[in-house]
Amino acid sequence: MRAVVDETDGRRRKGEERRRLLREATMRVIGRGGVAAVTQRAVAAEAGMTPSLVSYHFPTVDGLLSATLAAVNDDWVAALERCAEHDDPLPALAALVADGAVDPNRTVDAEYELFLQAGRRPALRGEWVRWTRALDAVLVPVVPDPHLRAAAAAAVDGLFLRCWCDPAEWSAADVEEVLRALVPGR
């Protein structure tokens, strides 16, 4: 009888570490050449691994992109959840939009391109839905009307793009001012 696997040999941990390194390598490949540059061979070279190791962990490019977007989205959803902890989430949300778009510790260019692929690649749509639901949860307390909330969420997405493309023109205060203009009674 086989007992619950004791992780003393570290196989599971080593596998997760390799998958993390492959996701990070994928982001660097996207950052340099866009999503079209992502192949198992290109990611393997970037990660310093063999193509067979990439295909072992991620049998398809869509699977690799999906796992990479899920990891990126984990960070963004966690940040949205922190915004929702505030009585008035709009200042925190505005800061997330303005500051997150230009964070030097992030790969925002690659992240944005990967999110945009959700429109073309069905395997990525679940992560887009997860983002929109998390954003909706932040906005529910301040925008109870679902139609106005959809408009505010669309504004957040658009403001993120504006902050990313022209960060010198947008501060957290600017973003908050726009969001408040869309929120009745705020």
PDB file of C-alpha atoms in Angstrom:
ATOM      1  CA  MET A   1       0.000   0.000   0.000  1.00  0.00           C
ATOM      2  CA  ARG A   2       1.327   3.384  -0.985  1.00  0.00           C
ATOM      3  CA  ALA A   3       1.251   6.091   1.659  1.00  0.00           C
ATOM      4  CA  VAL A   4       0.694   9.753   0.970  1.00  0.00           C
ATOM      5  CA  VAL A   5       3.762  10.945  -0.856  1.00  0.00           C
ATOM      6  CA  ASP A   6       6.157  12.617   1.508  1.00  0.00           C
ATOM      7  CA  GLU A   7       7.866  15.362  -0.446  1.00  0.00           C
ATOM      8  CA  THR A   8      11.296  14.488   0.911  1.00  0.00           C
ATOM      9  CA  ASP A   9      12.718  14.007  -2.573  1.00  0.00           C
ATOM     10  CA  GLY A  10      11.475  17.419  -3.719  1.00  0.00           C
ATOM     11  CA  ARG A  11      10.077  16.302  -7.086  1.00  0.00           C
ATOM     12  CA  ARG A  12       6.858  18.255  -6.785  1.00  0.00           C
ATOM     13  CA  ARG A  13       8.657  21.358  -5.547  1.00  0.00           C
ATOM     14  CA  LYS A  14      11.229  21.068  -8.341  1.00  0.00           C
ATOM     15  CA  GLY A  15       8.468  20.699 -10.939  1.00  0.00           C
ATOM     16  CA  GLU A  16       6.655  23.786  -9.649  1.00  0.00           C
ATOM     17  CA  GLU A  17       9.905  25.749  -9.672  1.00  0.00           C
ATOM     18  CA  ARG A  18      10.518  24.744 -13.301  1.00  0.00           C
ATOM     19  CA  ARG A  19       6.988  25.782 -14.255  1.00  0.00           C
ATOM     20  CA  ARG A  20       7.526  29.137 -12.528  1.00  0.00           C
ATOM     21  CA  LEU A  21      10.804  29.657 -14.410  1.00  0.00           C
ATOM     22  CA  LEU A  22       9.089  28.750 -17.681  1.00  0.00           C
ATOM     23  CA  ARG A  23       6.274  31.228 -17.017  1.00  0.00           C
ATOM     24  CA  GLU A  24       8.830  33.951 -16.271  1.00  0.00           C
ATOM     25  CA  ALA A  25      10.758  33.068 -19.437  1.00  0.00           C
ATOM     26  CA  THR A  26       7.494  33.268 -21.382  1.00  0.00           C
ATOM     27  CA  MET A  27       6.934  36.810 -20.107  1.00  0.00           C
ATOM     28  CA  ARG A  28      10.433  37.819 -21.228  1.00  0.00           C
ATOM     29  CA  VAL A  29       9.869  36.314 -24.689  1.00  0.00           C
ATOM     30  CA  ILE A  30       6.549  38.174 -24.979  1.00  0.00           C
ATOM     31  CA  GLY A  31       8.211  41.373 -23.772  1.00  0.00           C
ATOM     32  CA  ARG A  32      10.782  41.192 -26.550  1.00  0.00           C
ATOM     33  CA  GLY A  33       8.793  39.810 -29.448  1.00  0.00           C
ATOM     34  CA  GLY A  34       5.132  39.678 -28.552  1.00  0.00           C
ATOM     35  CA  VAL A  35       2.924  36.642 -28.128  1.00  0.00           C
ATOM     36  CA  ALA A  36       3.728  35.534 -31.680  1.00  0.00           C
ATOM     37  CA  ALA A  37       7.333  34.943 -30.584  1.00  0.00           C
ATOM     38  CA  VAL A  38       6.290  32.368 -27.978  1.00  0.00           C
ATOM     39  CA  THR A  39       7.237  28.864 -29.016  1.00  0.00           C
ATOM     40  CA  GLN A  40       8.282  26.003 -26.814  1.00  0.00           C
ATOM     41  CA  ARG A  41      11.750  26.249 -28.330  1.00  0.00           C
ATOM     42  CA  ALA A  42      12.025  30.019 -27.696  1.00  0.00           C
ATOM     43  CA  VAL A  43      10.842  29.661 -24.102  1.00  0.00           C
ATOM     44  CA  ALA A  44      13.223  26.746 -23.539  1.00  0.00           C
ATOM     45  CA  ALA A  45      16.158  28.813 -24.790  1.00  0.00           C
ATOM     46  CA  GLU A  46      15.122  31.766 -22.622  1.00  0.00           C
ATOM     47  CA  ALA A  47      14.798  29.552 -19.546  1.00  0.00           C
ATOM     48  CA  GLY A  48      17.982  27.603 -20.233  1.00  0.00           C
ATOM     49  CA  MET A  49      16.034  24.349 -20.464  1.00  0.00           C
ATOM     50  CA  THR A  50      15.431  21.798 -23.181  1.00  0.00           C
ATOM     51  CA  PRO A  51      12.374  22.048 -25.450  1.00  0.00           C
ATOM     52  CA  SER A  52      11.323  18.580 -24.279  1.00  0.00           C
ATOM     53  CA  LEU A  53      11.187  19.826 -20.686  1.00  0.00           C
ATOM     54  CA  VAL A  54       8.941  22.708 -21.764  1.00  0.00           C
ATOM     55  CA  SER A  55       6.615  20.355 -23.634  1.00  0.00           C
ATOM     56  CA  TYR A  56       6.581  17.994 -20.636  1.00  0.00           C
ATOM     57  CA  HIS A  57       5.259  20.744 -18.360  1.00  0.00           C
ATOM     58  CA  PHE A  58       3.238  22.578 -21.025  1.00  0.00           C
ATOM     59  CA  PRO A  59       2.266  20.314 -23.956  1.00  0.00           C
ATOM     60  CA  THR A  60       0.845  23.247 -25.960  1.00  0.00           C
ATOM     61  CA  VAL A  61       1.727  26.892 -26.422  1.00  0.00           C
ATOM     62  CA  ASP A  62      -1.838  27.795 -25.429  1.00  0.00           C
ATOM     63  CA  GLY A  63      -1.345  25.848 -22.204  1.00  0.00           C
ATOM     64  CA  LEU A  64       1.879  27.742 -21.540  1.00  0.00           C
ATOM     65  CA  LEU A  65       0.227  31.087 -22.287  1.00  0.00           C
ATOM     66  CA  SER A  66      -2.774  30.199 -20.139  1.00  0.00           C
ATOM     67  CA  ALA A  67      -0.593  29.226 -17.171  1.00  0.00           C
ATOM     68  CA  THR A  68       1.465  32.379 -17.610  1.00  0.00           C
ATOM     69  CA  LEU A  69      -1.606  34.603 -17.738  1.00  0.00           C
ATOM     70  CA  ALA A  70      -3.059  32.836 -14.684  1.00  0.00           C
ATOM     71  CA  ALA A  71       0.115  33.574 -12.711  1.00  0.00           C
ATOM     72  CA  VAL A  72       0.080  37.225 -13.803  1.00  0.00           C
ATOM     73  CA  ASN A  73      -3.607  37.477 -13.024  1.00  0.00           C
ATOM     74  CA  ASP A  74      -3.076  36.022  -9.535  1.00  0.00           C
ATOM     75  CA  ASP A  75      -1.087  39.154  -8.671  1.00  0.00           C
ATOM     76  CA  TRP A  76      -3.639  41.551 -10.167  1.00  0.00           C
ATOM     77  CA  VAL A  77      -6.627  39.822  -8.555  1.00  0.00           C
ATOM     78  CA  ALA A  78      -4.871  39.864  -5.168  1.00  0.00           C
ATOM     79  CA  ALA A  79      -4.253  43.594  -5.627  1.00  0.00           C
ATOM     80  CA  LEU A  80      -7.939  44.128  -6.449  1.00  0.00           C
ATOM     81  CA  GLU A  81      -8.917  42.179  -3.341  1.00  0.00           C
ATOM     82  CA  ARG A  82      -6.734  44.510  -1.259  1.00  0.00           C
ATOM     83  CA  CYS A  83      -8.542  47.493  -2.824  1.00  0.00           C
ATOM     84  CA  ALA A  84     -11.876  45.970  -1.816  1.00  0.00           C
ATOM     85  CA  GLU A  85     -10.803  45.909   1.848  1.00  0.00           C
ATOM     86  CA  HIS A  86     -11.136  49.718   2.028  1.00  0.00           C
ATOM     87  CA  ASP A  87     -14.409  51.406   2.972  1.00  0.00           C
ATOM     88  CA  ASP A  88     -13.938  53.527  -0.140  1.00  0.00           C
ATOM     89  CA  PRO A  89     -11.999  51.405  -2.632  1.00  0.00           C
ATOM     90  CA  LEU A  90     -11.682  54.106  -5.306  1.00  0.00           C
ATOM     91  CA  PRO A  91      -8.415  55.721  -4.079  1.00  0.00           C
ATOM     92  CA  ALA A  92      -6.722  52.323  -3.802  1.00  0.00           C
ATOM     93  CA  LEU A  93      -8.102  51.259  -7.182  1.00  0.00           C
ATOM     94  CA  ALA A  94      -6.924  54.509  -8.781  1.00  0.00           C
ATOM     95  CA  ALA A  95      -3.442  53.997  -7.330  1.00  0.00           C
ATOM     96  CA  LEU A  96      -3.393  50.418  -8.588  1.00  0.00           C
ATOM     97  CA  VAL A  97      -4.287  51.579 -12.090  1.00  0.00           C
ATOM     98  CA  ALA A  98      -1.884  54.526 -12.242  1.00  0.00           C
ATOM     99  CA  ASP A  99       1.036  52.953 -10.412  1.00  0.00           C
ATOM    100  CA  GLY A 100       0.591  49.400 -11.667  1.00  0.00           C
ATOM    101  CA  ALA A 101       0.763  50.528 -15.276  1.00  0.00           C
ATOM    102  CA  VAL A 102       4.298  51.815 -14.818  1.00  0.00           C
ATOM    103  CA  ASP A 103       5.658  49.542 -12.070  1.00  0.00           C
ATOM    104  CA  PRO A 104       9.306  48.859 -12.984  1.00  0.00           C
ATOM    105  CA  ASN A 105       9.118  45.507 -11.187  1.00  0.00           C
ATOM    106  CA  ARG A 106       6.391  44.256 -13.528  1.00  0.00           C
ATOM    107  CA  THR A 107       6.404  43.224 -17.142  1.00  0.00           C
ATOM    108  CA  VAL A 108       3.389  45.374 -17.937  1.00  0.00           C
ATOM    109  CA  ASP A 109       3.952  45.427 -21.707  1.00  0.00           C
ATOM    110  CA  ALA A 110       3.952  41.643 -21.868  1.00  0.00           C
ATOM    111  CA  GLU A 111       1.107  41.351 -19.360  1.00  0.00           C
ATOM    112  CA  TYR A 112      -1.104  43.695 -21.340  1.00  0.00           C
ATOM    113  CA  GLU A 113      -0.375  41.895 -24.597  1.00  0.00           C
ATOM    114  CA  LEU A 114      -1.156  38.572 -22.976  1.00  0.00           C
ATOM    115  CA  PHE A 115      -4.482  39.875 -21.629  1.00  0.00           C
ATOM    116  CA  LEU A 116      -5.400  41.176 -25.083  1.00  0.00           C
ATOM    117  CA  GLN A 117      -4.890  37.691 -26.505  1.00  0.00           C
ATOM    118  CA  ALA A 118      -7.960  36.558 -24.562  1.00  0.00           C
ATOM    119  CA  GLY A 119      -9.981  37.986 -27.445  1.00  0.00           C
ATOM    120  CA  ARG A 120      -8.270  35.625 -29.876  1.00  0.00           C
ATOM    121  CA  ARG A 121      -7.436  32.582 -27.799  1.00  0.00           C
ATOM    122  CA  PRO A 122     -10.323  30.848 -26.031  1.00  0.00           C
ATOM    123  CA  ALA A 123      -7.879  29.177 -23.611  1.00  0.00           C
ATOM    124  CA  LEU A 124      -7.130  32.610 -22.120  1.00  0.00           C
ATOM    125  CA  ARG A 125     -10.697  33.880 -21.743  1.00  0.00           C
ATOM    126  CA  GLY A 126     -11.187  32.352 -18.324  1.00  0.00           C
ATOM    127  CA  GLU A 127      -8.481  34.615 -16.939  1.00  0.00           C
ATOM    128  CA  TRP A 128     -10.110  37.674 -18.495  1.00  0.00           C
ATOM    129  CA  VAL A 129     -13.382  36.643 -16.839  1.00  0.00           C
ATOM    130  CA  ARG A 130     -11.572  36.205 -13.511  1.00  0.00           C
ATOM    131  CA  TRP A 131     -10.146  39.745 -13.819  1.00  0.00           C
ATOM    132  CA  THR A 132     -13.539  41.254 -14.673  1.00  0.00           C
ATOM    133  CA  ARG A 133     -15.246  39.468 -11.774  1.00  0.00           C
ATOM    134  CA  ALA A 134     -12.593  40.635  -9.328  1.00  0.00           C
ATOM    135  CA  LEU A 135     -12.908  44.197 -10.629  1.00  0.00           C
ATOM    136  CA  ASP A 136     -16.682  43.959 -10.400  1.00  0.00           C
ATOM    137  CA  ALA A 137     -16.391  42.846  -6.767  1.00  0.00           C
ATOM    138  CA  VAL A 138     -14.355  45.963  -5.957  1.00  0.00           C
ATOM    139  CA  LEU A 139     -16.899  48.223  -7.630  1.00  0.00           C
ATOM    140  CA  VAL A 140     -20.141  46.668  -6.280  1.00  0.00           C
ATOM    141  CA  PRO A 141     -20.161  48.638  -3.002  1.00  0.00           C
ATOM    142  CA  VAL A 142     -19.715  51.986  -4.734  1.00  0.00           C
ATOM    143  CA  VAL A 143     -21.614  51.289  -7.969  1.00  0.00           C
ATOM    144  CA  PRO A 144     -24.540  48.972  -7.191  1.00  0.00           C
ATOM    145  CA  ASP A 145     -26.242  49.468 -10.569  1.00  0.00           C
ATOM    146  CA  PRO A 146     -24.870  46.751 -12.906  1.00  0.00           C
ATOM    147  CA  HIS A 147     -24.934  48.961 -16.016  1.00  0.00           C
ATOM    148  CA  LEU A 148     -23.097  51.827 -14.351  1.00  0.00           C
ATOM    149  CA  ARG A 149     -20.697  49.314 -12.815  1.00  0.00           C
ATOM    150  CA  ALA A 150     -19.950  47.905 -16.275  1.00  0.00           C
ATOM    151  CA  ALA A 151     -19.197  51.449 -17.447  1.00  0.00           C
ATOM    152  CA  ALA A 152     -16.906  52.058 -14.468  1.00  0.00           C
ATOM    153  CA  ALA A 153     -15.121  48.742 -15.075  1.00  0.00           C
ATOM    154  CA  ALA A 154     -14.646  49.622 -18.744  1.00  0.00           C
ATOM    155  CA  ALA A 155     -13.241  52.965 -17.627  1.00  0.00           C
ATOM    156  CA  VAL A 156     -10.759  51.186 -15.341  1.00  0.00           C
ATOM    157  CA  ASP A 157      -9.576  49.044 -18.250  1.00  0.00           C
ATOM    158  CA  GLY A 158      -9.283  52.098 -20.495  1.00  0.00           C
ATOM    159  CA  LEU A 159      -7.564  54.186 -17.835  1.00  0.00           C
ATOM    160  CA  PHE A 160      -5.052  51.416 -17.287  1.00  0.00           C
ATOM    161  CA  LEU A 161      -4.210  51.564 -20.991  1.00  0.00           C
ATOM    162  CA  ARG A 162      -3.910  55.361 -20.894  1.00  0.00           C
ATOM    163  CA  CYS A 163      -1.646  55.227 -17.830  1.00  0.00           C
ATOM    164  CA  TRP A 164       0.509  52.587 -19.481  1.00  0.00           C
ATOM    165  CA  CYS A 165       0.825  54.447 -22.788  1.00  0.00           C
ATOM    166  CA  ASP A 166       1.233  57.944 -21.341  1.00  0.00           C
ATOM    167  CA  PRO A 167       2.260  57.693 -17.673  1.00  0.00           C
ATOM    168  CA  ALA A 168       3.452  61.300 -17.456  1.00  0.00           C
ATOM    169  CA  GLU A 169      -0.098  62.495 -18.085  1.00  0.00           C
ATOM    170  CA  TRP A 170      -1.858  60.344 -15.488  1.00  0.00           C
ATOM    171  CA  SER A 171      -1.549  60.230 -11.720  1.00  0.00           C
ATOM    172  CA  ALA A 172      -3.568  58.242  -9.216  1.00  0.00           C
ATOM    173  CA  ALA A 173      -5.437  61.468  -8.392  1.00  0.00           C
ATOM    174  CA  ASP A 174      -6.349  61.916 -12.072  1.00  0.00           C
ATOM    175  CA  VAL A 175      -7.617  58.347 -12.304  1.00  0.00           C
ATOM    176  CA  GLU A 176      -9.616  58.736  -9.099  1.00  0.00           C
ATOM    177  CA  GLU A 177     -11.188  61.954 -10.397  1.00  0.00           C
ATOM    178  CA  VAL A 178     -12.376  60.173 -13.550  1.00  0.00           C
ATOM    179  CA  LEU A 179     -13.735  57.243 -11.543  1.00  0.00           C
ATOM    180  CA  ARG A 180     -15.581  59.562  -9.151  1.00  0.00           C
ATOM    181  CA  ALA A 181     -17.178  61.320 -12.117  1.00  0.00           C
ATOM    182  CA  LEU A 182     -18.631  57.950 -13.124  1.00  0.00           C
ATOM    183  CA  VAL A 183     -19.839  56.979  -9.654  1.00  0.00           C
ATOM    184  CA  PRO A 184     -23.120  58.608  -8.640  1.00  0.00           C
ATOM    185  CA  GLY A 185     -23.042  60.350  -5.274  1.00  0.00           C
ATOM    186  CA  ARG A 186     -19.314  59.948  -4.750  1.00  0.00           C
TER     187      ARG A 186
END
